[in-house]
Short mmCIF file of C-alpha atoms in Angstrom, two decimals:
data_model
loop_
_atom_site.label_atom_id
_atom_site.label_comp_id
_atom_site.label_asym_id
_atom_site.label_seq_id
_atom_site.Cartn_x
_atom_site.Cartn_y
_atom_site.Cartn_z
CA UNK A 1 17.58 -14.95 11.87
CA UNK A 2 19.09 -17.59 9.26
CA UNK A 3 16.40 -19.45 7.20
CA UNK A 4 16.86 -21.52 4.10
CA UNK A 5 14.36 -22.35 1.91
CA UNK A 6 14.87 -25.18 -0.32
CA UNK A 7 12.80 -27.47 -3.15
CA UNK A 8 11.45 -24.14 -4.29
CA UNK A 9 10.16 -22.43 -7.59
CA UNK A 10 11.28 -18.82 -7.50
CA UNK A 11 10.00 -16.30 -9.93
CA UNK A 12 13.35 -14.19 -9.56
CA UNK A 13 14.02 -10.44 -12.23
CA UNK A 14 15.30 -13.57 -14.75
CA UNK A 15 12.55 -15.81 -14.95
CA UNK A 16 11.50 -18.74 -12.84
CA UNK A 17 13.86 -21.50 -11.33
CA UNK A 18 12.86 -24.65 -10.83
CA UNK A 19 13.66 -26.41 -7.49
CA UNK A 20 15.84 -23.85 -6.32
CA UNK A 21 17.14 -22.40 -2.71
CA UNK A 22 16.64 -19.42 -1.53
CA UNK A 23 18.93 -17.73 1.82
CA UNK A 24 18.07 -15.04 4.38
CA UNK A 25 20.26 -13.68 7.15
CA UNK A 26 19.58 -10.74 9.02
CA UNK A 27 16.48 -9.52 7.15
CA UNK A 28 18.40 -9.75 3.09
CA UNK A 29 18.61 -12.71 1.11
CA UNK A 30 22.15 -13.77 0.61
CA UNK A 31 21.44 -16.59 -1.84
CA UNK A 32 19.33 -17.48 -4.63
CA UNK A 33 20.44 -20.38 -6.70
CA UNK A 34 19.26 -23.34 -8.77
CA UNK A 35 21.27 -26.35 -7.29
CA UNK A 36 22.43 -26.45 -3.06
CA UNK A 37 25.52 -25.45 -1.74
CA UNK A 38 27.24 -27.98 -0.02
CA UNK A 39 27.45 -25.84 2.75
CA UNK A 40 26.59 -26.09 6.17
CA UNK A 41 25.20 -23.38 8.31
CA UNK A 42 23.11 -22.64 11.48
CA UNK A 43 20.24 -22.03 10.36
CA UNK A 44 17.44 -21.53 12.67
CA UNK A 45 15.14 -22.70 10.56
CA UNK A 46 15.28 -25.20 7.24
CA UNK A 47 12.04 -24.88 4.91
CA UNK A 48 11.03 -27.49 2.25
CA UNK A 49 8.99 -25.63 0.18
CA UNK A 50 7.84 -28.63 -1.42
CA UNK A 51 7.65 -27.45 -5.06
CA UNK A 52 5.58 -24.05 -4.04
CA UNK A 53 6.54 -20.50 -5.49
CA UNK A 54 8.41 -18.32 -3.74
CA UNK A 55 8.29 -14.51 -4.92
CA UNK A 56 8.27 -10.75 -4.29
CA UNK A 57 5.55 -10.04 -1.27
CA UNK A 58 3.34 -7.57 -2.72
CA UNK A 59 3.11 -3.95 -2.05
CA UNK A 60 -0.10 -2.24 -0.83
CA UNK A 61 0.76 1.35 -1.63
CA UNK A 62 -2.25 3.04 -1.28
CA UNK A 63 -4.19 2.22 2.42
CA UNK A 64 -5.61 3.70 5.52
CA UNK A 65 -4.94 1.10 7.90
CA UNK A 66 -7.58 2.34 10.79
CA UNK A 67 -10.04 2.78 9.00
CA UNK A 68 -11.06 -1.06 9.27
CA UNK A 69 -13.04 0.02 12.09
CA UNK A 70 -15.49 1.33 9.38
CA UNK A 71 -15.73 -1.96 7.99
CA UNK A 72 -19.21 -2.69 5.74
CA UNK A 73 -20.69 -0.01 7.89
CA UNK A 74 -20.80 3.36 5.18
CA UNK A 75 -21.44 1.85 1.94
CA UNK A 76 -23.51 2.34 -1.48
CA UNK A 77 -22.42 5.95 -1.32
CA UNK A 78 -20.86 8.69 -3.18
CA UNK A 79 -17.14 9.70 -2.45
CA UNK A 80 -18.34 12.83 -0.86
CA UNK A 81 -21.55 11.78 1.25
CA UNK A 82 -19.36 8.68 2.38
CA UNK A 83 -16.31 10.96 3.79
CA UNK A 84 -18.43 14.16 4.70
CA UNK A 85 -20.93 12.28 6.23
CA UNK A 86 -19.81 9.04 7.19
CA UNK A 87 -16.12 8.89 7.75
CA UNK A 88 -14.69 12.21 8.68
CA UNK A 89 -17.40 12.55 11.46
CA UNK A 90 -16.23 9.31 13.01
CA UNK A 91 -12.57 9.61 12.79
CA UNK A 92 -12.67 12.59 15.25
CA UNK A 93 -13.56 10.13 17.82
CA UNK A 94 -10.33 8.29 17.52
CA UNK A 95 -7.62 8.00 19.61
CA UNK A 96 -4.28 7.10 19.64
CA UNK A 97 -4.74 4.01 21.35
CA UNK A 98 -7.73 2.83 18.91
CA UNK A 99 -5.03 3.24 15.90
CA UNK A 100 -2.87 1.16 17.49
CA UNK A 101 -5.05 -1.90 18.01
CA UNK A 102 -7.07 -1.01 14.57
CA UNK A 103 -3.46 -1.15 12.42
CA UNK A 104 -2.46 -4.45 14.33
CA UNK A 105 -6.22 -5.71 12.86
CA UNK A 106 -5.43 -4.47 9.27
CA UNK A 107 -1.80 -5.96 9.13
CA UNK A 108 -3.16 -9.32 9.68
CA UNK A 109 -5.16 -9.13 6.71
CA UNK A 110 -2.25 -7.61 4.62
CA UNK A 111 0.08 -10.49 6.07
CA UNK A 112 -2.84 -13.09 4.79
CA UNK A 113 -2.76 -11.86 1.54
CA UNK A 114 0.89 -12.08 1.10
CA UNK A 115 1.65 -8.44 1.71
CA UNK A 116 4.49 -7.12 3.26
CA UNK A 117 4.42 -3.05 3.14
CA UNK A 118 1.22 -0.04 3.51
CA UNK A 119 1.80 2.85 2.45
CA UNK A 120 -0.53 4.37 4.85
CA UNK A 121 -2.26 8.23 4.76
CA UNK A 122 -3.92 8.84 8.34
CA UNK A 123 -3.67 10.74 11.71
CA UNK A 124 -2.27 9.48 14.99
CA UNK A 125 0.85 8.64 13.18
CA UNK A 126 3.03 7.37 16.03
CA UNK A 127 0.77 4.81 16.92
CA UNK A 128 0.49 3.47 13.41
CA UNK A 129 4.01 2.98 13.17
CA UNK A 130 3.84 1.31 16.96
CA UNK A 131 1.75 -1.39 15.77
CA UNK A 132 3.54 -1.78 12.62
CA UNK A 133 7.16 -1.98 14.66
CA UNK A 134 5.57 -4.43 17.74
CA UNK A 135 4.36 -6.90 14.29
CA UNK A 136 7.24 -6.39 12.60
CA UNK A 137 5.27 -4.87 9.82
CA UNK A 138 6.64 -2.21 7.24
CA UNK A 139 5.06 0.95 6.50
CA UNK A 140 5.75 3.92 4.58
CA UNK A 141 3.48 6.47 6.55
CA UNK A 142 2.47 10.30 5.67
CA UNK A 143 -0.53 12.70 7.50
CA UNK A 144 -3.57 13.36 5.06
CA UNK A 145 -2.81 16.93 5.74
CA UNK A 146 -6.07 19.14 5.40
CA UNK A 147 -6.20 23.23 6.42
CA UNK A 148 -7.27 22.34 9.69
CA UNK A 149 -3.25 21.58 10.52
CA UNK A 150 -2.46 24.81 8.83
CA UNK A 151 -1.42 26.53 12.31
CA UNK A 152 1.66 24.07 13.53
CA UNK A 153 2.11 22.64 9.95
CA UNK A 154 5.94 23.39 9.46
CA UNK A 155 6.40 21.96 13.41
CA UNK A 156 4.02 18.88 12.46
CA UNK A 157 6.02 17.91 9.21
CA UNK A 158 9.03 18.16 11.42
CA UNK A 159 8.15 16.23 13.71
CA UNK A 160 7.32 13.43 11.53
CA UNK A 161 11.00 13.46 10.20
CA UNK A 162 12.61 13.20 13.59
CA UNK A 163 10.67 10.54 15.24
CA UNK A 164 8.97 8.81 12.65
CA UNK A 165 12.26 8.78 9.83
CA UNK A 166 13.32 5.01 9.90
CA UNK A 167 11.69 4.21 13.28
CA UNK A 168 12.85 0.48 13.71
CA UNK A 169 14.47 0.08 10.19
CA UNK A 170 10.49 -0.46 9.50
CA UNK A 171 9.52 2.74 8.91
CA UNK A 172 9.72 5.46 6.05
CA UNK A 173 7.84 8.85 6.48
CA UNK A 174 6.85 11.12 3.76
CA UNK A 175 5.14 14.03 2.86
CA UNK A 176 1.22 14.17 2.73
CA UNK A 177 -1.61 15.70 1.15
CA UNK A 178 -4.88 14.48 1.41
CA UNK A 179 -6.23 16.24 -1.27
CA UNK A 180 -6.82 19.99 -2.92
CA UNK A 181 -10.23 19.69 -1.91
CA UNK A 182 -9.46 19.69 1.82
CA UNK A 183 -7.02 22.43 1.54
CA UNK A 184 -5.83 26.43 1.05
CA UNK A 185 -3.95 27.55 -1.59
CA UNK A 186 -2.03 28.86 1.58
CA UNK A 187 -1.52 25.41 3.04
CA UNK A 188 -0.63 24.18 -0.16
CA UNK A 189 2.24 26.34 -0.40
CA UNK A 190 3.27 25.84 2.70
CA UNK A 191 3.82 22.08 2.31
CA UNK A 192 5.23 22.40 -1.23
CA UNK A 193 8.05 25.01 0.09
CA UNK A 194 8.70 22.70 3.16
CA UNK A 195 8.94 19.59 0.60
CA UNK A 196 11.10 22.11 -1.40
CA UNK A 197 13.53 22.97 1.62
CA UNK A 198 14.21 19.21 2.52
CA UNK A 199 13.82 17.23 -0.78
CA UNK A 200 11.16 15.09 -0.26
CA UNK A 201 8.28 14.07 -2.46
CA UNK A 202 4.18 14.66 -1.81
CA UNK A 203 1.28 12.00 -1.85
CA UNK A 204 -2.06 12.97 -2.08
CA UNK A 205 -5.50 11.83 -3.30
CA UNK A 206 -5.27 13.19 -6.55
CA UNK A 207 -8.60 13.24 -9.51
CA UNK A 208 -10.22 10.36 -8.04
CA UNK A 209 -14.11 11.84 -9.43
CA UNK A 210 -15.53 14.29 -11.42
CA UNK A 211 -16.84 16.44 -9.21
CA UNK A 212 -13.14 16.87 -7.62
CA UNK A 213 -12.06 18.12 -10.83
CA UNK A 214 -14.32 20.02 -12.03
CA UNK A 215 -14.69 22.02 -8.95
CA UNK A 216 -11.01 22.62 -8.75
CA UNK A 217 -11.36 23.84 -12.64
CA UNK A 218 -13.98 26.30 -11.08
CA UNK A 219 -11.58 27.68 -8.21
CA UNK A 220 -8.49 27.68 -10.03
CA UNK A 221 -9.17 27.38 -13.60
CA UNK A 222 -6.88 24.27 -13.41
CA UNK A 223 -7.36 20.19 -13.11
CA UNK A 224 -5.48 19.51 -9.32
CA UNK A 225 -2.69 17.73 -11.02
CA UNK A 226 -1.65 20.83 -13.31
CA UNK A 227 -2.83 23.31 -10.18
CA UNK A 228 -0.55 21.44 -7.51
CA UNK A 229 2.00 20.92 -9.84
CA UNK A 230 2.11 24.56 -10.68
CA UNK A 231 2.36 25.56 -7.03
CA UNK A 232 5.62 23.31 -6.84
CA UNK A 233 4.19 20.61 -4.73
CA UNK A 234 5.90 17.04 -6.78
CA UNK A 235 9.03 19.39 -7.30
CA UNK A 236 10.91 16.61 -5.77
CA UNK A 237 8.41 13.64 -7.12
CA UNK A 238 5.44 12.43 -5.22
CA UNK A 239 2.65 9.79 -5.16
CA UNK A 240 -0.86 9.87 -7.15
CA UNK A 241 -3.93 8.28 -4.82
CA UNK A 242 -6.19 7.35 -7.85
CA UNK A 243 -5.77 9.31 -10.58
CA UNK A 244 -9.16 7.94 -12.16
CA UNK A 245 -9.79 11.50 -14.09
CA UNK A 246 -6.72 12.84 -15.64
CA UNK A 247 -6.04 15.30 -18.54
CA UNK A 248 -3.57 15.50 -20.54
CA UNK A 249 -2.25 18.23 -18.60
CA UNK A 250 -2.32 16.51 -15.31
CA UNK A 251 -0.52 13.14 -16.93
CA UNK A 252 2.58 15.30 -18.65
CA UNK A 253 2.52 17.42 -15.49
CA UNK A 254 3.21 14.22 -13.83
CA UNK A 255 5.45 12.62 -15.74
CA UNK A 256 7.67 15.37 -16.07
CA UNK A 257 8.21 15.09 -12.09
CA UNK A 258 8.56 11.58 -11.81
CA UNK A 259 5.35 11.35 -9.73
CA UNK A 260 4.25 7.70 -9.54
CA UNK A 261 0.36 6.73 -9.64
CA UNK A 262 -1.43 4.26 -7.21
CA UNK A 263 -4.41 2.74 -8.67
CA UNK A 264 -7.51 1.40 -6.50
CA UNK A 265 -9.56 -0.58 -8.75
CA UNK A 266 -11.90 -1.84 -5.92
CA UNK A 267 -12.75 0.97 -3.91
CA UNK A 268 -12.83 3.43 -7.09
CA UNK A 269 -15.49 1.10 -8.69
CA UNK A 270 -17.11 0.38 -5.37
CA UNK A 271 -17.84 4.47 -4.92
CA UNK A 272 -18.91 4.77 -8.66
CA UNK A 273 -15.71 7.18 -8.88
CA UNK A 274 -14.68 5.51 -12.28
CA UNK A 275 -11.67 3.60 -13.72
CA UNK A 276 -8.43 5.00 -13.91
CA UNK A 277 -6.98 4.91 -17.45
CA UNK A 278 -3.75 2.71 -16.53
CA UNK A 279 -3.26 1.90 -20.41
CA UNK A 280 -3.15 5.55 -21.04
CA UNK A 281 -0.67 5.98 -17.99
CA UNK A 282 1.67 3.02 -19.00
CA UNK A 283 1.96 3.77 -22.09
CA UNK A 284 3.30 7.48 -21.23
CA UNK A 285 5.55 5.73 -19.05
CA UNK A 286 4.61 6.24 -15.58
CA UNK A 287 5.16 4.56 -12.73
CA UNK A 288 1.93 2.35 -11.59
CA UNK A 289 1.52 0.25 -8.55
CA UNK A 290 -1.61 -1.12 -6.46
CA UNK A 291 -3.55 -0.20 -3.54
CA UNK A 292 -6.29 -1.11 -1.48
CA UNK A 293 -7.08 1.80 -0.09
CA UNK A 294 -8.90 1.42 3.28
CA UNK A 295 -11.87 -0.98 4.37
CA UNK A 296 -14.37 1.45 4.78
CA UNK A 297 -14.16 2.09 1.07
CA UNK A 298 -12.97 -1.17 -0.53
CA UNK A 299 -14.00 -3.20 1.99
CA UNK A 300 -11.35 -5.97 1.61
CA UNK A 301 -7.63 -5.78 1.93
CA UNK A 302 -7.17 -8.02 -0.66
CA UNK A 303 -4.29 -7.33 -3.73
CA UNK A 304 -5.19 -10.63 -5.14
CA UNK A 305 -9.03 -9.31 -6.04
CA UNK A 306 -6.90 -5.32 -6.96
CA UNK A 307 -4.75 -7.26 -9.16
CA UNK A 308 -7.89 -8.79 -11.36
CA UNK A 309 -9.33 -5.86 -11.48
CA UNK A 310 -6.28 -3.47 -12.13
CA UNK A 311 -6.45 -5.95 -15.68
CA UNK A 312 -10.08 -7.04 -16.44
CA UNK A 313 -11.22 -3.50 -15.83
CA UNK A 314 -8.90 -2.45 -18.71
CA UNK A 315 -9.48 -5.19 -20.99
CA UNK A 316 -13.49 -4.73 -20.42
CA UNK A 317 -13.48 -0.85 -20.86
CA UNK A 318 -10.89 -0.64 -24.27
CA UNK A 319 -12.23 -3.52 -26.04
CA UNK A 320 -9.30 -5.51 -26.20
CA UNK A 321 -8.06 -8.07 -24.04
CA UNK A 322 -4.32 -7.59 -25.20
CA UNK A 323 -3.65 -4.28 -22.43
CA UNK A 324 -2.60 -4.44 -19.36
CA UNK A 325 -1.42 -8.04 -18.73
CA UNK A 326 -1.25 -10.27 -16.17
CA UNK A 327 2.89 -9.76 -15.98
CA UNK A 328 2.57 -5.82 -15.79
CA UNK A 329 -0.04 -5.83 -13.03
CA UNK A 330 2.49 -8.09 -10.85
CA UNK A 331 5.18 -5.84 -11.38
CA UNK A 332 2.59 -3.06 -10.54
CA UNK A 333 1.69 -5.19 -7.59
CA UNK A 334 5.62 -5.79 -6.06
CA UNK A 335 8.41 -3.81 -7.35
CA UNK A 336 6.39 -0.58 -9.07
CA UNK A 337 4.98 -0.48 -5.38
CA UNK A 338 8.19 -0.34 -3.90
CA UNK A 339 9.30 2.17 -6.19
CA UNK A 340 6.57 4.10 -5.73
CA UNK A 341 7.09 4.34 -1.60
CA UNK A 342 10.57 5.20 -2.36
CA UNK A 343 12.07 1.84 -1.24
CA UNK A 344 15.13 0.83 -2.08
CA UNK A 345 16.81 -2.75 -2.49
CA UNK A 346 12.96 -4.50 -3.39
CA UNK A 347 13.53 -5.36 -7.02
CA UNK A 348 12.88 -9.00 -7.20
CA UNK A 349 14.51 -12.15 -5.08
CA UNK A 350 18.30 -12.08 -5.66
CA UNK A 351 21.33 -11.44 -3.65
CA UNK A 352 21.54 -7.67 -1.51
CA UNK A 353 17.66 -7.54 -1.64
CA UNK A 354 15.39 -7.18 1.36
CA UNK A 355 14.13 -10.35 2.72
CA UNK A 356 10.02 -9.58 1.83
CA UNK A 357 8.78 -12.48 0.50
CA UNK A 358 5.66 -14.59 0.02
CA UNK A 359 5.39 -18.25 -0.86
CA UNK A 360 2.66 -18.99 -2.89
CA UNK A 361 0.86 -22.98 -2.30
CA UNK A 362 0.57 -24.20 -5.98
CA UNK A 363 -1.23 -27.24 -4.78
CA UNK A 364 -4.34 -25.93 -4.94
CA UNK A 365 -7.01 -26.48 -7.73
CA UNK A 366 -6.91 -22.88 -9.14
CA UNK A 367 -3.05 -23.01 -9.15
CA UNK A 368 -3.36 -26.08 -11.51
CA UNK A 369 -1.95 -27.05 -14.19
CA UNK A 370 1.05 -25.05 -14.46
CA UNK A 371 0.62 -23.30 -17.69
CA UNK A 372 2.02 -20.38 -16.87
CA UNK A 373 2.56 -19.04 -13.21
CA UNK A 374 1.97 -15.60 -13.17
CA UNK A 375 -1.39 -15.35 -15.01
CA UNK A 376 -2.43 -18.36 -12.71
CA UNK A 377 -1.53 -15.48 -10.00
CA UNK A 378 -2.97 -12.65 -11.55
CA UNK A 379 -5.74 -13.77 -13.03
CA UNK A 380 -7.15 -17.19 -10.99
CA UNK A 381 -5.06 -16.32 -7.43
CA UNK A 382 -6.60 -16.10 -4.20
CA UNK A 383 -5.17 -15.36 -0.62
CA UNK A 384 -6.35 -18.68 -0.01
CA UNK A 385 -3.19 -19.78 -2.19
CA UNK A 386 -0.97 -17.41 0.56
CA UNK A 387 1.06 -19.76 2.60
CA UNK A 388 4.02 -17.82 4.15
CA UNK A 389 4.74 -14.05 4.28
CA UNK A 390 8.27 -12.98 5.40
CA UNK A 391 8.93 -9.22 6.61
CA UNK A 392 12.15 -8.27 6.50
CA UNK A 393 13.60 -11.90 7.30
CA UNK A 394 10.94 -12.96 9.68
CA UNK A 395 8.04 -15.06 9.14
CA UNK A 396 4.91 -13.55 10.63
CA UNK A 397 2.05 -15.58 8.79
CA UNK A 398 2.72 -19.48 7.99
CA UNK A 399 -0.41 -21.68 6.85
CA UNK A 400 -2.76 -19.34 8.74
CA UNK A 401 -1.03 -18.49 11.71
CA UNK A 402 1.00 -15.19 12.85
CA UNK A 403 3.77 -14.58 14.57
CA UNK A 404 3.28 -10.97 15.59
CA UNK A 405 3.52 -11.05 19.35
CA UNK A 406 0.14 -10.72 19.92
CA UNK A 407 -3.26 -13.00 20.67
CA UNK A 408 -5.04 -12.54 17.41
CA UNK A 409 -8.64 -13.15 19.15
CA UNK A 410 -7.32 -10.19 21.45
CA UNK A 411 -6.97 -8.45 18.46
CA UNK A 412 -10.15 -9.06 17.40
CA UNK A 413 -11.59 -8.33 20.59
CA UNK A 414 -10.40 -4.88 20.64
CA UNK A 415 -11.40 -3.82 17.30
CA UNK A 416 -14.63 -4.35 17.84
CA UNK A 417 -15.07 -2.84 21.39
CA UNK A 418 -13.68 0.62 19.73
CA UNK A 419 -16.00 0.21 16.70
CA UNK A 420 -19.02 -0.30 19.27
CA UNK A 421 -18.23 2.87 21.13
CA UNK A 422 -17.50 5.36 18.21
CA UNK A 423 -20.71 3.80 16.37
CA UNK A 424 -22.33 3.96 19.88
CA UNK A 425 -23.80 0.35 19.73
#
């Protein structure tokens, strides 16, 4: 598909233009420029952005896309009554077929707040990635691996290469963990030498609360990030879920692997688990991006209210309202997300780069004046301000409509029929 987009600001790796065009053909933007071409092509489609912003679509790399079928249903609890008791319980009544329709539910609301990639952690992988192809969604999808796979784990993780490995040019599978908690030192091992054998990086939940660390100090004498570290599990780099309780330990042990961490502001403060120190981890130079994690435990998918809080919550906690600002939480928001899912060509809108991109209406009241356009984003933005998102070249949600090749009432319609019956209502 050919689109040009015209009469646009662009906030582009060199600043902002001003009335500039942007290109796409076959899912990469071919052209980003200040003053037209006087070229004529056939373009299916000619935009006039009419003076609205035009930038990276953010990067959600923290979710669990199902679990919207949990929606406002196990709240004001701790981490560990909520998944004991709550979530885990439920989940074992899922099926394939449920994940399918549930994702399709959760990537409208990532599409409606200008986001064009999950990096999702769940079970019933194949039908994830299903939903995400059939939308055109993107998703860079791992198993929250837990002892209980330990018998066909080296078949499971293979199987996850061969048919889930760049299923539809949409897809990216990786390595997961869901946390030390849920597994063996056994299992542990296992996936660490199977990372080890095919050069891949881990994710995993990793010192979201207290209690997780200080009862993996008790079994192992060791905070998770230094024990799993240790055992060789980010030998070849990884993801951080959380990270609210780090030691020193844990943050060098990361560092010196090039693991990235994904911060959750919402759902960390929302199950009392704390606030990661993302000061402390910037300024040791690691890699931080955003997530949402899922709607049982946030409960909105919703980076514009992640990014606020990814900042405020810094500001509010140190005393000083110079740390983390408003342009390091974008970049934590777009391209630190795609580097932390281990995409490639997502650095910013210019020529080569992937076509994900979200235009942003400025003619709304909290977008005015223009003083300065990302803190308006960061720090007044809404997904009310979300006018387009484009996935790799195609636009799926324009002014509050989707093009994702399904009824969106149908959508709804299903969701709620297979909350009903695993809530038995």
């Amino acid at each position: 598909m050919m689109i040009r987009i015209y009469n646009a600001k662009m906030l582009t790796p060199k600043g902002i233009i001003d009335g500039g065009e942007l290109w796409i053909e076959n899912g990469k933007i071919t052209l980003v420029c200040e003053v037209s071409p006087l070229i004529l092509l056939p373009w299916d489609r000619e935009i006039n952005a009419n003076g609205n912003l035009l930038m990276p679509a953010f990067k959600n790399a923290h979710a669990h896309s199902p679990m919207v079928f949990l929606r406002s249903y196990a709240d004001d609890m701790s981490l560990s009554d909520w998944l004991f008791k709550q979530v885990f319980p439920r989940e074992d009544k899922l099926m394939p077929d449920d994940c399918y329709w549930l994702t399709k539910l959760a990537i409208t609301e990532y599409l409606s707040s200008g986001i064009s990639v999950a990096g999702d952690m769940y079970f019933h992988l194949e039908s994830i990635a299903d939903a995400c192809v059939d939308c055109g969604f993107r998703n860079v999808i791992s198993e929250g691996i837990t002892d209980n796979n330990k018998p066909q784990l080296y078949k499971r993780l293979q199987w996850g290469i061969d048919n889930l490995q760049g299923k539809g040019n949409l897809i990216e599978y990786r390595l997961g963990l869901h946390a030390e908690y849920t597994n063996s030192e056994e299992c542990i091992k296992m996936i660490a030498d199977f990372a080890k054998e095919n050069k891949m990086p881990v994710y995993t939940h990793l010192c979201e609360t207290k209690k997780e660390v200080e009862e993996c100090v008790e079994r192992h004498g060791k905070t998770p990030g230094e024990y799993l570290s240790d055992l060789g599990l980010f030998d070849y780099g990884g993801v951080a879920y959380h990270f609210v309780h780090p030691s020193e330990k844990d943050i060098k042990a990361l560092k010196e692997r090039n693991v990235s961490v994904v911060t959750c502001p919402a759902s960390n403060l929302k199950l009392a688990s704390g606030i990661a120190p993302l000061k402390r981890l910037a300024d040791e130079g690691l890699n931080i991006a955003i997530g949402t994690d899922g709607a049982a435990s946030n409960n909105a998918l919703d980076i514009f209210r992640e990014m606020f809080l990814a900042t405020g919550l810094q500001k509010g906690t140190l005393g000083d309202p110079s740390v983390t600002s408003g342009d390091s939480v974008l970049d934590m928001a777009t391209v630190n997300g795609a580097r932390a899912m281990g995409l490639k060509d997502f650095e910013g809108l210019s020529a080569g780069q992937n076509a994900d991109i979200v235009m942003i209406d400025l003619h709304k009241p909290n977008m005015q004046p223009l003083n300065n356009i990302v803190k308006n984003l960061v720090f007044a933005g809404s997904k009310s301000n979300v006018a387009m998102t484009i996935v790799a070249g195609r636009i799926l949600y324009e002014n509050g409509e989707y093009s994702i090749g399904e009824d969106i009432d149908k959508i709804y319609s299903k969701c709620q029929k297979i909350s009903d019956r695993i809530l038995e209502r």
